[in-house]
mmCIF file with all atom_site columns, C-alpha atoms in Angstrom:
data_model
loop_
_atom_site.group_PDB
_atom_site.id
_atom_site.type_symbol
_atom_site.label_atom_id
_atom_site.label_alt_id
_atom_site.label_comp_id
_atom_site.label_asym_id
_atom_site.label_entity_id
_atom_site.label_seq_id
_atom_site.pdbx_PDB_ins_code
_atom_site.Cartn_x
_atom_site.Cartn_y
_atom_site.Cartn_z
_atom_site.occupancy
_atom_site.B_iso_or_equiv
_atom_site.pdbx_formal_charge
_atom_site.auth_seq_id
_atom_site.auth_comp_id
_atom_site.auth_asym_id
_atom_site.auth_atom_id
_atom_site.pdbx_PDB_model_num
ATOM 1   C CA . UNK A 1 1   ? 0.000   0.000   0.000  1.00 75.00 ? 57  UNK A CA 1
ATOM 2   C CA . UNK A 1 2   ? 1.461   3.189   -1.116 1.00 89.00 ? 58  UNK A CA 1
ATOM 3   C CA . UNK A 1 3   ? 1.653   5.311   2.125  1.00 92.00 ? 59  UNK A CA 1
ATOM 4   C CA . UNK A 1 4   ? -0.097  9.327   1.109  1.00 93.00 ? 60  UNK A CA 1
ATOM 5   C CA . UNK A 1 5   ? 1.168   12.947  2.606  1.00 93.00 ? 61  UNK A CA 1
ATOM 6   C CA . UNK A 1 6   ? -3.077  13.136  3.268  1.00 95.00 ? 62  UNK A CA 1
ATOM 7   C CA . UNK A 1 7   ? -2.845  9.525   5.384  1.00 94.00 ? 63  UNK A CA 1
ATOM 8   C CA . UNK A 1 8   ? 0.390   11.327  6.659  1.00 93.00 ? 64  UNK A CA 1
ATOM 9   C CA . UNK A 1 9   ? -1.238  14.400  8.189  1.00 95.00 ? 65  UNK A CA 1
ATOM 10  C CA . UNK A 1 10  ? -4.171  12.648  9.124  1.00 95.00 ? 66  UNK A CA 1
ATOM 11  C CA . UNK A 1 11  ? -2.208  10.355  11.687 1.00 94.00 ? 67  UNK A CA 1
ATOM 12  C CA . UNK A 1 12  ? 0.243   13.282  12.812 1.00 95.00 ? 68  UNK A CA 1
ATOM 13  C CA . UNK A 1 13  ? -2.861  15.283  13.520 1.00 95.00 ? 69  UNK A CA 1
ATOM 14  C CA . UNK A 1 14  ? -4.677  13.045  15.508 1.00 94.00 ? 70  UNK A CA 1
ATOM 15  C CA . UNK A 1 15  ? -1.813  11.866  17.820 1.00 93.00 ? 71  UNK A CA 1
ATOM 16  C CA . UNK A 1 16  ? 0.694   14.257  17.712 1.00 92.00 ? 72  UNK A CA 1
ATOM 17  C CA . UNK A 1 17  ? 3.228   12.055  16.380 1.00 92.00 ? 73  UNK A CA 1
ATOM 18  C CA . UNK A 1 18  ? 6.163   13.379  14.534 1.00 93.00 ? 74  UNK A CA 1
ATOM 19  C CA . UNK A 1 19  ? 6.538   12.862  10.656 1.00 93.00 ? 75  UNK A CA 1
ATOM 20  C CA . UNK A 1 20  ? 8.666   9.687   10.802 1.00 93.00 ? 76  UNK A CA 1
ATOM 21  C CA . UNK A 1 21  ? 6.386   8.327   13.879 1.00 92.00 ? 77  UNK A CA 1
ATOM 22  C CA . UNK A 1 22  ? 3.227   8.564   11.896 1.00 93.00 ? 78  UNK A CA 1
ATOM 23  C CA . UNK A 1 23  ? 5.571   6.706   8.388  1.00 93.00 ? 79  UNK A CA 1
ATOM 24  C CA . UNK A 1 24  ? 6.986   4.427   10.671 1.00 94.00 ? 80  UNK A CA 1
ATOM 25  C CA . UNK A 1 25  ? 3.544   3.496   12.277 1.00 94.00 ? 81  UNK A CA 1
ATOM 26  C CA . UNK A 1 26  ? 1.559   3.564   8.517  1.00 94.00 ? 82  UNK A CA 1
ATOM 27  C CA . UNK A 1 27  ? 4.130   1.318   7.585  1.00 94.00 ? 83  UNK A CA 1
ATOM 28  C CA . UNK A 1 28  ? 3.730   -1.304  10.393 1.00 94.00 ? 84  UNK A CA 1
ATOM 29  C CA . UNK A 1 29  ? 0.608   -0.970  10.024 1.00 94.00 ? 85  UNK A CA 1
ATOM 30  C CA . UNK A 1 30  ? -0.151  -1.597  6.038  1.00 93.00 ? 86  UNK A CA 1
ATOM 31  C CA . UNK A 1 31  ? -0.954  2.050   5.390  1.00 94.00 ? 87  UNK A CA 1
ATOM 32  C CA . UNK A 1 32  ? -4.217  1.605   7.316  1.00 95.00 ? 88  UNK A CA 1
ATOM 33  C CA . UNK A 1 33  ? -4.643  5.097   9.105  1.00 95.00 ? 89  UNK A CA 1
ATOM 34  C CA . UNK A 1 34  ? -6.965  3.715   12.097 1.00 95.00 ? 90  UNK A CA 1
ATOM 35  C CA . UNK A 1 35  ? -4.743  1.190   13.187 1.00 94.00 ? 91  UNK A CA 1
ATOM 36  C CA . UNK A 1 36  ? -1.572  3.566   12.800 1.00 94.00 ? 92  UNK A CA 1
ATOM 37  C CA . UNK A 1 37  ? -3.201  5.968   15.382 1.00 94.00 ? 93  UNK A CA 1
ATOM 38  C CA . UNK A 1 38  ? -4.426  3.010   17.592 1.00 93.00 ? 94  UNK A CA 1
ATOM 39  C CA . UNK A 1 39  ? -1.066  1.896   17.489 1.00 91.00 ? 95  UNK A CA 1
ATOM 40  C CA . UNK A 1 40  ? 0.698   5.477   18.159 1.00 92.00 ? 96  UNK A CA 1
ATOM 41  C CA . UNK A 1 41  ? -1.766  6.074   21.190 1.00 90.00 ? 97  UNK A CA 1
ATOM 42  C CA . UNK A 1 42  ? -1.284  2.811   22.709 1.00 86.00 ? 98  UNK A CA 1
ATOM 43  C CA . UNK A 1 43  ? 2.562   3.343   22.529 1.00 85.00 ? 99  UNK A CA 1
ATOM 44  C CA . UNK A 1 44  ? 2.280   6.667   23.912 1.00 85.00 ? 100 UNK A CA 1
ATOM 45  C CA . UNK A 1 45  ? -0.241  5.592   26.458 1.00 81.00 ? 101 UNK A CA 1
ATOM 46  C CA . UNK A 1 46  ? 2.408   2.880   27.252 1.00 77.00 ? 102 UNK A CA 1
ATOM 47  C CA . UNK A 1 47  ? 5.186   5.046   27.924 1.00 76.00 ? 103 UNK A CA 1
ATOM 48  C CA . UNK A 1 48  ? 3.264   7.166   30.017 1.00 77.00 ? 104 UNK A CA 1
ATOM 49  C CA . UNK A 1 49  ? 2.253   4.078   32.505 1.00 74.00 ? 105 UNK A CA 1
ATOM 50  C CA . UNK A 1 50  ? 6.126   3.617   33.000 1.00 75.00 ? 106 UNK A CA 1
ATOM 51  C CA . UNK A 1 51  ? 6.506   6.927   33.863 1.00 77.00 ? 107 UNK A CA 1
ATOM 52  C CA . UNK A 1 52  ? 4.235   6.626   36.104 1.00 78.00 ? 108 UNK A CA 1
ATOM 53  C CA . UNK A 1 53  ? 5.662   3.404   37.580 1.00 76.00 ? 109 UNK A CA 1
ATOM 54  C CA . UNK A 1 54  ? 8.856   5.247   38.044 1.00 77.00 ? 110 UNK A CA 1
ATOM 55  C CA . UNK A 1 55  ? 7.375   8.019   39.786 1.00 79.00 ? 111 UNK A CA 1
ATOM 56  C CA . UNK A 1 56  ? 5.172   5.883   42.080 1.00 80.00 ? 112 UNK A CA 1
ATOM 57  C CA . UNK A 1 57  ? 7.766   3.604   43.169 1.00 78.00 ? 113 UNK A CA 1
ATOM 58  C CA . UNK A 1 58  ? 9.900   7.138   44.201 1.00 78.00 ? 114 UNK A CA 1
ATOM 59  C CA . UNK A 1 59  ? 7.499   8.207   45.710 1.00 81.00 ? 115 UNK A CA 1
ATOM 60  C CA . UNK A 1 60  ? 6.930   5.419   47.878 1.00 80.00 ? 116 UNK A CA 1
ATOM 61  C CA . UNK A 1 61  ? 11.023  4.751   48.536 1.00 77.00 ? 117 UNK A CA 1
ATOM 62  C CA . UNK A 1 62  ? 10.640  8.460   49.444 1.00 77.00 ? 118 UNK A CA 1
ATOM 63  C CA . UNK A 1 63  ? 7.771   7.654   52.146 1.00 82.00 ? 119 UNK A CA 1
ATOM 64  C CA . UNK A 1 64  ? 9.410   5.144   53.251 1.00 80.00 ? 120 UNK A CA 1
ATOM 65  C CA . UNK A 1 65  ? 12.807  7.212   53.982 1.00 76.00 ? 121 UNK A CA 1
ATOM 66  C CA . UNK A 1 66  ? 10.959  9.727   55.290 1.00 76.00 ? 122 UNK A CA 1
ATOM 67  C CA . UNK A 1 67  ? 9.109   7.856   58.218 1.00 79.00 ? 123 UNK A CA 1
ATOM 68  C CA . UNK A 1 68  ? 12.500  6.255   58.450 1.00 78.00 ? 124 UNK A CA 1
ATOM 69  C CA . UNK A 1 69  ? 11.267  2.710   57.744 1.00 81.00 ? 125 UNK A CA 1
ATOM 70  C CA . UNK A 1 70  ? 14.250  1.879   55.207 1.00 79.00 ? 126 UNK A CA 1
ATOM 71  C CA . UNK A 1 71  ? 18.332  1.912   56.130 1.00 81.00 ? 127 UNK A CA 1
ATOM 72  C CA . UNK A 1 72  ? 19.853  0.851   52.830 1.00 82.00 ? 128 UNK A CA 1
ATOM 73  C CA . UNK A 1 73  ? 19.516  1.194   49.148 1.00 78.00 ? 129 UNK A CA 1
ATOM 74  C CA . UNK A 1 74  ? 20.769  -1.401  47.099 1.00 80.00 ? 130 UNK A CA 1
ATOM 75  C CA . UNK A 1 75  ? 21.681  -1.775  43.282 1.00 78.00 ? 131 UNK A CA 1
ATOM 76  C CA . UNK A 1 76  ? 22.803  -5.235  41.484 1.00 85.00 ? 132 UNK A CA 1
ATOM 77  C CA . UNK A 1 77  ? 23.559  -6.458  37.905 1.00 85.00 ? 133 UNK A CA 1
ATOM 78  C CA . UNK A 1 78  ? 23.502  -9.945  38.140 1.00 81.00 ? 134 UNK A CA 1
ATOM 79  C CA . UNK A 1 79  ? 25.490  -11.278 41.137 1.00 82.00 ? 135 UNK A CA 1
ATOM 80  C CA . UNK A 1 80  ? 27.255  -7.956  41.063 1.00 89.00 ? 136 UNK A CA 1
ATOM 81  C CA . UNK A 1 81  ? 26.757  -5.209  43.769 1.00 86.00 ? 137 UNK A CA 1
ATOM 82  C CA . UNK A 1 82  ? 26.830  -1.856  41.928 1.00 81.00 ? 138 UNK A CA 1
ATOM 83  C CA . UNK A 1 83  ? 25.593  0.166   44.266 1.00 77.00 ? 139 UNK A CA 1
ATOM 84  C CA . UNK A 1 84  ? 25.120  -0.141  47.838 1.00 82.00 ? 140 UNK A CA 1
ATOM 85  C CA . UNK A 1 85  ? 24.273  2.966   50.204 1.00 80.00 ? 141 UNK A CA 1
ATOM 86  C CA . UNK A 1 86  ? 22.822  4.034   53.795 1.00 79.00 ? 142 UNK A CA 1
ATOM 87  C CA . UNK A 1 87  ? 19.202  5.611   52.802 1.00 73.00 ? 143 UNK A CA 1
ATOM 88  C CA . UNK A 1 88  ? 20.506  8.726   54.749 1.00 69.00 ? 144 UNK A CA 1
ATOM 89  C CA . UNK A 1 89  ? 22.695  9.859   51.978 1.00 58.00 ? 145 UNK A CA 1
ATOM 90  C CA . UNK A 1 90  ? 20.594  8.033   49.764 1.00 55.00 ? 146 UNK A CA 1
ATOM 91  C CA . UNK A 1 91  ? 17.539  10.014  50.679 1.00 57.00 ? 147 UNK A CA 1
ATOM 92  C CA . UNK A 1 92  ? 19.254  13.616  50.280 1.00 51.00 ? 148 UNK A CA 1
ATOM 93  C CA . UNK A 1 93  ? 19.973  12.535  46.961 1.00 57.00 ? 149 UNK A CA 1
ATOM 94  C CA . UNK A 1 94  ? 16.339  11.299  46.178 1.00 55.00 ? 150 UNK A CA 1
ATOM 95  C CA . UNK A 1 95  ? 14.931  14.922  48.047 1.00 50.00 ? 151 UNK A CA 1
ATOM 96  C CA . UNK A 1 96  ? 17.236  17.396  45.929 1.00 45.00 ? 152 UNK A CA 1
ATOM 97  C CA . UNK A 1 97  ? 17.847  15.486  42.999 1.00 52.00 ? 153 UNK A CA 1
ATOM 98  C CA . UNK A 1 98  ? 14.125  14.316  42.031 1.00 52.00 ? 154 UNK A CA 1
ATOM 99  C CA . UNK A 1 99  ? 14.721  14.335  38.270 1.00 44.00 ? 155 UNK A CA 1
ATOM 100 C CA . UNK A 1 100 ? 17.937  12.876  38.427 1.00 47.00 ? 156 UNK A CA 1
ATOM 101 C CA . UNK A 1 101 ? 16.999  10.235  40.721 1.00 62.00 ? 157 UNK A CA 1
ATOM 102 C CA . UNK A 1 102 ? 14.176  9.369   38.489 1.00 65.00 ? 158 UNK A CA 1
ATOM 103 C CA . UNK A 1 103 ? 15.986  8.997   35.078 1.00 68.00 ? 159 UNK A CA 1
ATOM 104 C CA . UNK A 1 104 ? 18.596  6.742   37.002 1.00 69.00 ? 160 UNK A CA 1
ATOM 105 C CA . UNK A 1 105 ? 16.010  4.394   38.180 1.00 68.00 ? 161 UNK A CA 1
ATOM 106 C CA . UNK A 1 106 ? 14.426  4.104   34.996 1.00 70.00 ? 162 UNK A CA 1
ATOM 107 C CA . UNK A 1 107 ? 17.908  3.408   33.378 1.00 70.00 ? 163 UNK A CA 1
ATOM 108 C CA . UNK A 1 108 ? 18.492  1.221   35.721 1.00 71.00 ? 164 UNK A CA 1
ATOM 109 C CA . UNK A 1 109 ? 15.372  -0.621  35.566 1.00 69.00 ? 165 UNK A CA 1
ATOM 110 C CA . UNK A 1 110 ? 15.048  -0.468  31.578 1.00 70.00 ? 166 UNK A CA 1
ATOM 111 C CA . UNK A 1 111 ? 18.867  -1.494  32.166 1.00 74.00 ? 167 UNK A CA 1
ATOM 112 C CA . UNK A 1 112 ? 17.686  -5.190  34.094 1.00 76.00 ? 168 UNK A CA 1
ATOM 113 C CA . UNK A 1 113 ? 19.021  -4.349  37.247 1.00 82.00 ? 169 UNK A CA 1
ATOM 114 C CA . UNK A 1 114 ? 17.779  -5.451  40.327 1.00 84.00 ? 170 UNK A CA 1
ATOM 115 C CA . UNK A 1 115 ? 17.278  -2.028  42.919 1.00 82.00 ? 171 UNK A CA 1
ATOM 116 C CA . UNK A 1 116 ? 16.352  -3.078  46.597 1.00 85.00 ? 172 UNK A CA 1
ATOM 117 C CA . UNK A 1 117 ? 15.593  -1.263  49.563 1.00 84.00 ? 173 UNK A CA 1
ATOM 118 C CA . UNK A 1 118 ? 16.092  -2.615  52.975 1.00 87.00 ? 174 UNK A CA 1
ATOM 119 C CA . UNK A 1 119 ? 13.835  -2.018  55.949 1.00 86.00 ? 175 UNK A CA 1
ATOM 120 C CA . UNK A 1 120 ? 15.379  -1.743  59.587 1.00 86.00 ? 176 UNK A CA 1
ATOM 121 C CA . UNK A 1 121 ? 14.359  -4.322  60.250 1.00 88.00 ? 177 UNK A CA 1
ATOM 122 C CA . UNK A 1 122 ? 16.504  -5.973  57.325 1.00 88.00 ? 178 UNK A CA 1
ATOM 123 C CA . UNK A 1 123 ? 13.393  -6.963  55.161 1.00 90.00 ? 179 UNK A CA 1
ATOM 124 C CA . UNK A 1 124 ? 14.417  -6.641  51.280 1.00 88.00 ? 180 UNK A CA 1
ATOM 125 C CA . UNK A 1 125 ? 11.615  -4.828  49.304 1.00 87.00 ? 181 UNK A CA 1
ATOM 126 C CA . UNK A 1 126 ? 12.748  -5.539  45.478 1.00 86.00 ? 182 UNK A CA 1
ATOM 127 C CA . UNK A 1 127 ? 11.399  -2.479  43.778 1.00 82.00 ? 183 UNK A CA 1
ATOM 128 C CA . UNK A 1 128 ? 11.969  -4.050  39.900 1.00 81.00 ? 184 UNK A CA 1
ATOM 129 C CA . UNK A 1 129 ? 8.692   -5.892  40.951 1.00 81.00 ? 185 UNK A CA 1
ATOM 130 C CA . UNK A 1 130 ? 6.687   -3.173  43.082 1.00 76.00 ? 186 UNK A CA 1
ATOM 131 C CA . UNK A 1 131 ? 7.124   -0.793  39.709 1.00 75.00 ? 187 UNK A CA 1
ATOM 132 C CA . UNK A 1 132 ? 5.825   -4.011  37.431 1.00 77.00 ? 188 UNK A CA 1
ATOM 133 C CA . UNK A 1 133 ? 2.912   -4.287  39.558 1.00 75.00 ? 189 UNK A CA 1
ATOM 134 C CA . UNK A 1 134 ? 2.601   -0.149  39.517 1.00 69.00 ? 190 UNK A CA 1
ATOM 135 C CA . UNK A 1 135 ? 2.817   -0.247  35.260 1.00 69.00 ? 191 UNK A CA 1
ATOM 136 C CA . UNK A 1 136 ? 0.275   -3.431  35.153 1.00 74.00 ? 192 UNK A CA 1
ATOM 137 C CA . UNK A 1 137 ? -2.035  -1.068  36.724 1.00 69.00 ? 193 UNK A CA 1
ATOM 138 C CA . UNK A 1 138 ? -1.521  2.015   35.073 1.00 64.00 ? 194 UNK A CA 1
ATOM 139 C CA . UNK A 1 139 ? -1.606  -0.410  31.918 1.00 66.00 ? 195 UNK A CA 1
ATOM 140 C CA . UNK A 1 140 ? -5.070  -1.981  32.455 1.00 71.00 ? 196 UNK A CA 1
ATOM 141 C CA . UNK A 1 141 ? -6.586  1.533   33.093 1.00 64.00 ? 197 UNK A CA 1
ATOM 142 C CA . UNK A 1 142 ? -4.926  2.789   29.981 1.00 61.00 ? 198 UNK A CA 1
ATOM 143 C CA . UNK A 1 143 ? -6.311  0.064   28.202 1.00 66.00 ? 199 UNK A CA 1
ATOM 144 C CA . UNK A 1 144 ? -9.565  0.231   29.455 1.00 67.00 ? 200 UNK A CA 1
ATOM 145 C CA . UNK A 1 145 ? -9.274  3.872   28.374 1.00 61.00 ? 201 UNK A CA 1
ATOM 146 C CA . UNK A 1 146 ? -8.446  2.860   24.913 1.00 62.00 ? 202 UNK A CA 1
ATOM 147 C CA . UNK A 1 147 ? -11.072 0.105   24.384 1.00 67.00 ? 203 UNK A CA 1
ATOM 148 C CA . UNK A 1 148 ? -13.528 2.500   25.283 1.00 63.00 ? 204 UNK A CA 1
ATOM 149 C CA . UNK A 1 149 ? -12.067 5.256   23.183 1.00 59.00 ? 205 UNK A CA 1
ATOM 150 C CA . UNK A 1 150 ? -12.513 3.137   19.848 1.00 59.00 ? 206 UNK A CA 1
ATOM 151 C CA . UNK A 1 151 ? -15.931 1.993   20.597 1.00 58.00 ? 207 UNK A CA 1
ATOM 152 C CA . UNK A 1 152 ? -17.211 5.131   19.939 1.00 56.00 ? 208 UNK A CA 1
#
């Protein structure tokens, strides 16, 4: 299917997307504008449920610092130890440094590694599987969103 300019601006103006976005997404998707944009909102939909993963699980390492439930904060590629810290420096870094903080976790997550927190009381919370549970969530609702949006 030959792909138009009109099939072009019709995808980039209903989702935003970005000239090679909406040709890569025509492409994948047989020059068939509907599923192009189905396909473009679901990815962006997507990425915005990570995001929101990421943030959550700060947000809850940072209420857990802060009632001063957590003493170490621990980062691991394989069997390796790359990173392993007291939460009090850990948290001054995660108070000042918000963005920062949250662009290294999702590297590190997108990255495989395994980040941990442990309590005082020497329980290890694995956060790689509190943010899956966080994105599953955010995902369902999203898709939910999306189902509905395309039965109208």
């Amino acid at each position: 299917m030959m792909i138009t300019l009109e099939m072009l601006e019709e995808v980039i103006e209903r989702t935003g997307a970005s000239f090679e976005e909406a040709k890569a997404a025509l492409q994948a998707n047989d020059g068939s504008v509907e599923a192009a944009v189905n396909s473009l909102k679901k990815e962006k939909e997507e990425s915005k449920s990570f995001e929101k993963a990421v943030k959550d699980t700060m947000q809850f390492v940072k209420d857990m610092a802060e009632k001063g439930l957590l003493s170490r904060l621990i980062i691991k590629n394989k069997e390796e130890t790359i990173l392993n810290i007291p939460m009090g420096v850990g948290v001054i870094g995660l108070l000042f440094a918000g963005f920062f903080s949250v662009a290294g976790l999702t590297a590190a997550f997108v990255a495989d590694y395994e980040i941990k927190v442990v309590t005082k009381e020497g329980e290890e919370i694995n956060l790689n599987a509190y943010m899956e549970k966080a994105k599953e969530k955010v995902s369902t609702v999203v898709k939910d969103y999306l189902d509905d949006d395309e039965t109208e």
